[in-house]
mmCIF file of C-alpha atoms in Angstrom:
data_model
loop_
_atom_site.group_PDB
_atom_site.id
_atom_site.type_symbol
_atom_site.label_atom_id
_atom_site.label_comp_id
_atom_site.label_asym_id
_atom_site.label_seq_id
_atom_site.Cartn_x
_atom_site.Cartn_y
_atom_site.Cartn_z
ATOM 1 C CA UNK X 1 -3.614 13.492 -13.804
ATOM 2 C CA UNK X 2 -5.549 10.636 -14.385
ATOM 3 C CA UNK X 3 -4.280 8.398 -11.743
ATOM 4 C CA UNK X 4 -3.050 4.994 -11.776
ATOM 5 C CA UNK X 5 -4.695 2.286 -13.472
ATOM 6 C CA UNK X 6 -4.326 -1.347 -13.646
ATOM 7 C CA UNK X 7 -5.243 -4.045 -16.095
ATOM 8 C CA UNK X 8 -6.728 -6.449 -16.146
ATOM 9 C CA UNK X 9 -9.095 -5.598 -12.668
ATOM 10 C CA UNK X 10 -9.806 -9.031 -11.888
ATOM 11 C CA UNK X 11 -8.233 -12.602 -13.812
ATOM 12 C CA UNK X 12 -9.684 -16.382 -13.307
ATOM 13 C CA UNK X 13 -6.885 -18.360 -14.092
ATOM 14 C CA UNK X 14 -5.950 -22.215 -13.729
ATOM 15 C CA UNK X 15 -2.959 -23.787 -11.859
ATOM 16 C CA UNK X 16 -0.053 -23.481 -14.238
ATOM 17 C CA UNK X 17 -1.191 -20.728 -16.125
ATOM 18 C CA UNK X 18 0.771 -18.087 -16.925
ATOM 19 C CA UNK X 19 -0.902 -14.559 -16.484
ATOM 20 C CA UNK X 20 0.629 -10.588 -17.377
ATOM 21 C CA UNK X 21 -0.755 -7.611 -15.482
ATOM 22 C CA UNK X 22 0.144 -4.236 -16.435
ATOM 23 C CA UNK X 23 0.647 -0.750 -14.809
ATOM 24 C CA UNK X 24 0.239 2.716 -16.300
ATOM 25 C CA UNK X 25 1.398 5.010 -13.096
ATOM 26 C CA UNK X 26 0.602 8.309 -13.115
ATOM 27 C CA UNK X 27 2.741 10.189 -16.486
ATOM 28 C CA UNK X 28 4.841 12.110 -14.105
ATOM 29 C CA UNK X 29 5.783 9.619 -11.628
ATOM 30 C CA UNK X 30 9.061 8.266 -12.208
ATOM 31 C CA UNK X 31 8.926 5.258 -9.552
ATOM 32 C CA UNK X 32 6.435 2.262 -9.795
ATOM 33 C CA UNK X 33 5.868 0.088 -7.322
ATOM 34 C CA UNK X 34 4.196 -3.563 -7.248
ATOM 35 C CA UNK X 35 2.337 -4.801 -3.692
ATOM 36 C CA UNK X 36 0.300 -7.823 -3.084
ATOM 37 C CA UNK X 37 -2.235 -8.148 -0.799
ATOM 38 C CA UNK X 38 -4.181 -11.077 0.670
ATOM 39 C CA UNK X 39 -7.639 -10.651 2.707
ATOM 40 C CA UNK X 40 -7.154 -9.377 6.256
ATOM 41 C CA UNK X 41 -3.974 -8.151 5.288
ATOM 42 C CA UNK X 42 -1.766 -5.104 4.508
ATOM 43 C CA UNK X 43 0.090 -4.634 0.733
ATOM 44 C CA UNK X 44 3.627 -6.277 0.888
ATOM 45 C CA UNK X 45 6.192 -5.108 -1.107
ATOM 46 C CA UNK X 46 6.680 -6.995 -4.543
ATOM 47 C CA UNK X 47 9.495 -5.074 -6.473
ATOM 48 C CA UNK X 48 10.332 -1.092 -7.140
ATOM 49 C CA UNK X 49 11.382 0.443 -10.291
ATOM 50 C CA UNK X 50 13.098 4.274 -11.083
ATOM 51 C CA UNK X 51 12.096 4.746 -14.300
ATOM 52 C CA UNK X 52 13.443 1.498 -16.322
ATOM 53 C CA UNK X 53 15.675 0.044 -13.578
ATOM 54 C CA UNK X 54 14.383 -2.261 -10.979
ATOM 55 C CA UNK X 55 16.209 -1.266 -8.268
ATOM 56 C CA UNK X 56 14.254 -3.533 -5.162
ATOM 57 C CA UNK X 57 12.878 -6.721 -5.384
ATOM 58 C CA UNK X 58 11.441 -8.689 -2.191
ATOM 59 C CA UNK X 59 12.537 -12.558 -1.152
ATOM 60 C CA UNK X 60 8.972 -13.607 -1.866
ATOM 61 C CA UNK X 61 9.106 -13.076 -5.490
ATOM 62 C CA UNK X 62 9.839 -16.350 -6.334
ATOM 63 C CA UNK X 63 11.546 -17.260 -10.000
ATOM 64 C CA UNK X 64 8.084 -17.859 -11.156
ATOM 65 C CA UNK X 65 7.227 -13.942 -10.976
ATOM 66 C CA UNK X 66 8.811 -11.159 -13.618
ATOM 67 C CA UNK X 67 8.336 -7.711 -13.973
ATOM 68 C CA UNK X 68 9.477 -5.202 -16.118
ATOM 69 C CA UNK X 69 9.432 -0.954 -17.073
ATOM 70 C CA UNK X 70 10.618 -1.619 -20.589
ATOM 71 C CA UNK X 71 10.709 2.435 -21.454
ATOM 72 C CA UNK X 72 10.353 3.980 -17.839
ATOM 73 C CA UNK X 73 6.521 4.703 -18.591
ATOM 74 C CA UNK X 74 3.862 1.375 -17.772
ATOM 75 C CA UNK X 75 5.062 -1.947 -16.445
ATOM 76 C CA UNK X 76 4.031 -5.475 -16.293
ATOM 77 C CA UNK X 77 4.403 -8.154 -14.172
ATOM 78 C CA UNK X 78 4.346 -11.687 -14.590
ATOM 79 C CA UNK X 79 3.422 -14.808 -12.879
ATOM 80 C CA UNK X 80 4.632 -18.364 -14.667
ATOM 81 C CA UNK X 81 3.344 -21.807 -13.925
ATOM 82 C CA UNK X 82 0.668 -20.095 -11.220
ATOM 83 C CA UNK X 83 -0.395 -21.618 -7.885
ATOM 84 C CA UNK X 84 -3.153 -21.352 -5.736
ATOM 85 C CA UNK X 85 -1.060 -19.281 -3.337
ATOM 86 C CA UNK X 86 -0.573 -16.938 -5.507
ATOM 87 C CA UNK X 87 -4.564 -15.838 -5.520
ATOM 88 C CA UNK X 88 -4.146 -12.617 -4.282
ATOM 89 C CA UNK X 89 -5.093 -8.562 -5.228
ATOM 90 C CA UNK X 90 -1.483 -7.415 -7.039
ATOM 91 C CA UNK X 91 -1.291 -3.721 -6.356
ATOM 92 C CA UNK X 92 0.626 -1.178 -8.191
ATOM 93 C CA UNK X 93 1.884 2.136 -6.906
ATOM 94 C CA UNK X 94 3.436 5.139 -8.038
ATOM 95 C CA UNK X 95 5.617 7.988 -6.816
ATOM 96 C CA UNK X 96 6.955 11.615 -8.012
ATOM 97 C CA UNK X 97 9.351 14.074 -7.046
ATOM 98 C CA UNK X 98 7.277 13.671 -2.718
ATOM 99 C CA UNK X 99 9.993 10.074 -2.357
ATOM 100 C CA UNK X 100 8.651 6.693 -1.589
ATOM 101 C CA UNK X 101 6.296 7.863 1.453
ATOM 102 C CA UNK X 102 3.535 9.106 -0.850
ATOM 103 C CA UNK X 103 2.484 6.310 -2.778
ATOM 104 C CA UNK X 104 -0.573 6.645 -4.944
ATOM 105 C CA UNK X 105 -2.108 3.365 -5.697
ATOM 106 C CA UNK X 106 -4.074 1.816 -8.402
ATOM 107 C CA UNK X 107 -7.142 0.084 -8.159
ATOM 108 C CA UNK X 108 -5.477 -3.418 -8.141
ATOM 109 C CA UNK X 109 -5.815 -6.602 -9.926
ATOM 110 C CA UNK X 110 -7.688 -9.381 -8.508
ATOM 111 C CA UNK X 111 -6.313 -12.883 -8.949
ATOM 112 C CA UNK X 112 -7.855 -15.964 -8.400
ATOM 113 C CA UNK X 113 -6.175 -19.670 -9.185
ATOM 114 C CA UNK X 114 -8.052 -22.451 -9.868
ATOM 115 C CA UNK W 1 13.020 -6.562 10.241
ATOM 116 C CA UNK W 2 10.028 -3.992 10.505
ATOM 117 C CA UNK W 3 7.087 -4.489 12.772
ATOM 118 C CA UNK W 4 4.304 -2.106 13.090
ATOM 119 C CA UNK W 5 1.324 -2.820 15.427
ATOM 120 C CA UNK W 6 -1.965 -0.986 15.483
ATOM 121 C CA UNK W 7 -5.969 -2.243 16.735
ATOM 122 C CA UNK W 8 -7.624 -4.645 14.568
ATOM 123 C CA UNK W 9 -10.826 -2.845 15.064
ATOM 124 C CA UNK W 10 -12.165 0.628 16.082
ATOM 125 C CA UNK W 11 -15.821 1.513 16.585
ATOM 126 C CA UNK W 12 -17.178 5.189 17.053
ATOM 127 C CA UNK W 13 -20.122 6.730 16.260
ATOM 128 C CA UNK W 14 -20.806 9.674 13.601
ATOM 129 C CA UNK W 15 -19.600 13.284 14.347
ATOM 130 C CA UNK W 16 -17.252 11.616 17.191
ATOM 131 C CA UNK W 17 -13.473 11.895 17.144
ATOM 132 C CA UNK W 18 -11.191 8.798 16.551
ATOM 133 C CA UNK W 19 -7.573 8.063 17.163
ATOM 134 C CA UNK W 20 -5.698 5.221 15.697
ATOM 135 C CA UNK W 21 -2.451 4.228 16.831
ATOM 136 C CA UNK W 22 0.629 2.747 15.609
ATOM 137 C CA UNK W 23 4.103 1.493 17.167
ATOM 138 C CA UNK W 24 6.743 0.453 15.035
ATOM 139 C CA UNK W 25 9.737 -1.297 15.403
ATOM 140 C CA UNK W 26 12.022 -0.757 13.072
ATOM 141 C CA UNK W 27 15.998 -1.273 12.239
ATOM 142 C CA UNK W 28 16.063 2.624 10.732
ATOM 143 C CA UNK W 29 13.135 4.854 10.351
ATOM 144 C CA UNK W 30 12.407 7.699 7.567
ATOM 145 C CA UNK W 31 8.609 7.976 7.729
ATOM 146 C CA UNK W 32 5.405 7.011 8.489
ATOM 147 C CA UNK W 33 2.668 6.736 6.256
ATOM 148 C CA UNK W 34 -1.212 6.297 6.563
ATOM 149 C CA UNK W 35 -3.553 4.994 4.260
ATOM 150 C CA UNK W 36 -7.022 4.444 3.941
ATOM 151 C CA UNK W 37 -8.794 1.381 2.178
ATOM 152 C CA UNK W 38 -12.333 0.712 1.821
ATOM 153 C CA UNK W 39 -13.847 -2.832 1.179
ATOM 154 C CA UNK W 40 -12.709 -3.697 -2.673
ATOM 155 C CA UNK W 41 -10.816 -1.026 -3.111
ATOM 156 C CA UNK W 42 -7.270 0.162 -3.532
ATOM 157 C CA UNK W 43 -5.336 2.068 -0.854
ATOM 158 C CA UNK W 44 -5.849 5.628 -0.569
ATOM 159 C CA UNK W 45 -2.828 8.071 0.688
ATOM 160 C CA UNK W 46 -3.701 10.280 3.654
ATOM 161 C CA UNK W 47 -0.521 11.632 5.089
ATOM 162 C CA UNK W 48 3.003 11.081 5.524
ATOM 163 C CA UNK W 49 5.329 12.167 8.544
ATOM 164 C CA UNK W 50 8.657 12.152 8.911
ATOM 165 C CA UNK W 51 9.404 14.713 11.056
ATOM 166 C CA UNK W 52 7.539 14.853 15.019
ATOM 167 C CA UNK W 53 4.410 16.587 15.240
ATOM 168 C CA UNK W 54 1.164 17.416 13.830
ATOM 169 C CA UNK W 55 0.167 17.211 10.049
ATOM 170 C CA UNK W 56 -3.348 18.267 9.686
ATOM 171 C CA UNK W 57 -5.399 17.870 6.544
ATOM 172 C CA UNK W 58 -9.022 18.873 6.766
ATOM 173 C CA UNK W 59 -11.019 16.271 9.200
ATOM 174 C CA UNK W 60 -7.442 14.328 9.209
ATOM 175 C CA UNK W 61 -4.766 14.717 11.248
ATOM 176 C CA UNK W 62 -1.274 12.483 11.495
ATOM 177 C CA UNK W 63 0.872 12.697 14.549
ATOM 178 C CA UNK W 64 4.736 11.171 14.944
ATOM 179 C CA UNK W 65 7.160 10.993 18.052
ATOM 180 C CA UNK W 66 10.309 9.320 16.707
ATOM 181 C CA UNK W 67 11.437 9.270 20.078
ATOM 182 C CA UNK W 68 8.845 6.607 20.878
ATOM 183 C CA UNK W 69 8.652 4.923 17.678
ATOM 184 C CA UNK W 70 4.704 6.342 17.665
ATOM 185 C CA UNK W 71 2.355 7.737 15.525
ATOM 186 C CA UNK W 72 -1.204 7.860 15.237
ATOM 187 C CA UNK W 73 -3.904 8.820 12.434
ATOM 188 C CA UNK W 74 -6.800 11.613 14.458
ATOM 189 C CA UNK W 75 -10.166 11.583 12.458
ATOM 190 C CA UNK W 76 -13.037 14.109 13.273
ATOM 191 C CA UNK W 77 -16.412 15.019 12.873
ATOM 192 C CA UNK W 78 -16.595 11.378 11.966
ATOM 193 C CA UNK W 79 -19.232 10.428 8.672
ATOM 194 C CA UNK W 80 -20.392 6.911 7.852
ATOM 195 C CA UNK W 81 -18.073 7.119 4.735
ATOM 196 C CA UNK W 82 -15.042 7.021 7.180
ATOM 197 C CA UNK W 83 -15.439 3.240 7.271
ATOM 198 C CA UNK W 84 -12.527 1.735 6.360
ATOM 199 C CA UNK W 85 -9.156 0.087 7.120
ATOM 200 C CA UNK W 86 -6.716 2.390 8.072
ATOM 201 C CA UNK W 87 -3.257 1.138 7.391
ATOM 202 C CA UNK W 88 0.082 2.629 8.653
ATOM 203 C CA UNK W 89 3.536 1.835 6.772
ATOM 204 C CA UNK W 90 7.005 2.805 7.508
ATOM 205 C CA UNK W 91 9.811 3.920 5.312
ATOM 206 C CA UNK W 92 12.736 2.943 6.510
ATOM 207 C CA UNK W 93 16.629 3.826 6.396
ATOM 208 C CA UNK W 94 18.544 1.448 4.066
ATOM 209 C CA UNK W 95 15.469 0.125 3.048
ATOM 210 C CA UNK W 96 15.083 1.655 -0.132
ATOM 211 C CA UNK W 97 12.133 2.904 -1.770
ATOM 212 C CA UNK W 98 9.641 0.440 -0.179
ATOM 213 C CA UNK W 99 6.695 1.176 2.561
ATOM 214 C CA UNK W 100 6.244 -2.010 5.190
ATOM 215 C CA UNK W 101 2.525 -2.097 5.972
ATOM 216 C CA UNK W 102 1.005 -3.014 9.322
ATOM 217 C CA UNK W 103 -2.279 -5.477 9.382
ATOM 218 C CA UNK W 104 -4.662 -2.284 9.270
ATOM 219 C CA UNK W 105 -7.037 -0.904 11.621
ATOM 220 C CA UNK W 106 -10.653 -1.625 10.934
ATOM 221 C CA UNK W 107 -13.157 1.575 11.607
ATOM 222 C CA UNK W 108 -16.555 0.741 11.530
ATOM 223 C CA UNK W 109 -18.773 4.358 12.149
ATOM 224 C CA UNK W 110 -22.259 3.595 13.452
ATOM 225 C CA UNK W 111 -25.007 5.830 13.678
#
C-alpha cells in the first residue's frame, strides 16, 4: 500500500491556462474522489468515481473543469481557460471495500493563478 | 443542505485531554467522520461512526449520538504533534458517496 499520490504537488499557472492533475488512489480502492480546498477552509466535494463511472459531480464544477477514470485505476482532472478563483489545493481521495466514510487522501495539488 | 458546526480554535496544554465537538444538521445522516490536517498537508483519516457510542483508537477516541445530531473527536495524553485542524464530515443518506466537511477545529498544544 503505497498510498495516494498526486501530481503535480504544486502548479503556477496564468489566467486562461489550461492545467491536468492526476490521481493514482491506492491499487485496491475502487472509488476516487476529487475535493478542493481553500485556506481556512474544509475540502468540498468536486466529483466521485466507482471505478470508470463518475457517478457524483458537485454544482460548483463549472463547464470549465473535467475529470476522468479512463480504466478504473488513476484519474485526472482538468481545469480550461483558468481563473484566479480557481487558486486553490485540489485534493484527491480514495476508498475500498470500508464505503465513502473512510477516505484516504493524497497529499494534494497546490494551484495558484496568475 | 448539510451544516456541521464545530470551534474555530482549541488550546490545551501537553499530556491534557481535549474534546472537540461537532453538531450537524443534516437532511439524512449515515456517518460521521473525523480528520486530522496539519499545516501543508493533506487530510488524515481518524475515525468514522455511524452507529452511537464510543470508537476508541489508541490516544483517539470518536463519540456519536444520532439522537442529537452530535459527535465529538476525545484526544489524550496530548503531544505537541497533536497540532492540527481537526475536521468533522458527514455522510449523508441520498447523498451518495460524498463527505460534507465542517470549517475545522484548530488545536494548538502548548507546553
Amino acid at each position: 500500500d503505497t498510498g495516494v499520490s498526486q501530481d503535480p504537488r504544486h502548479k503556477i499557472t496564468k489566467r486562461g491556462q489550461n492545467v491536468t492533475f492526476r490521481c493514482d488512489p491506492i491499487s485496491e480502492h475502487n472509488r476516487l474522489y476529487w475535493y478542493r480546498q481553500t485556506l481556512g477552509q474544509g475540502p468540498e466535494f468536486l466529483t466521485y468515481f466507482q471505478n470508470e463511472a463518475q457517478l457524483e459531480k458537485s454544482r460548483l464544477l463549472s463547464d470549465r473543469f473535467s475529470a476522468e477514470r479512463p480504466k478504473g485505476s488513476f484519474s485526472t482532472l482538468e481545469i480550461q481557460r483558468t481563473e484566479q478563483g480557481d487558486s486553490a489545493m485540489y485534493l484527491c481521495a480514495s476508498s475500498g471495500g470500508l464505503g465513502a466514510g473512510t477516505q484516504y487522501f493524497g497529499p494534494g495539488t497546490r494551484l495558484l493563478v496568475l | 443542505g448539510q451544516s456541521l458546526e464545530q470551534p474555530s480554535e482549541v488550546t490545551a496544554v501537553e499530556g491534557a485531554i481535549v474534546q472537540i465537538n461537532c453538531t450537524y444538521q443534516t437532511s439524512g445522516f449515515y456517518g460521521l467522520s473525523w480528520y486530522q490536517q496539519h499545516d501543508g498537508g493533506a487530510p488524515t483519516f481518524l475515525s468514522y461512526n455511524a452507529l452511537d457510542g464510543l470508537e476508541e483508537t489508541g490516544r483517539f477516541s470518536s463519540f456519536l449520538s444520532r439522537s442529537d445530531s452530535y459527535g465529538y473527536l476525545l484526544l489524550q495524553e496530548l503531544q505537541m504533534k497533536d497540532s492540527a485542524s481537526y475536521f468533522c464530515a458527514v455522510k449523508v443518506t441520498g447523498g451518495g458517496n460524498k463527505l460534507t466537511f465542517g470549517t475545522g477545529t484548530q488545536l494548538k498544544v502548548e507546553l
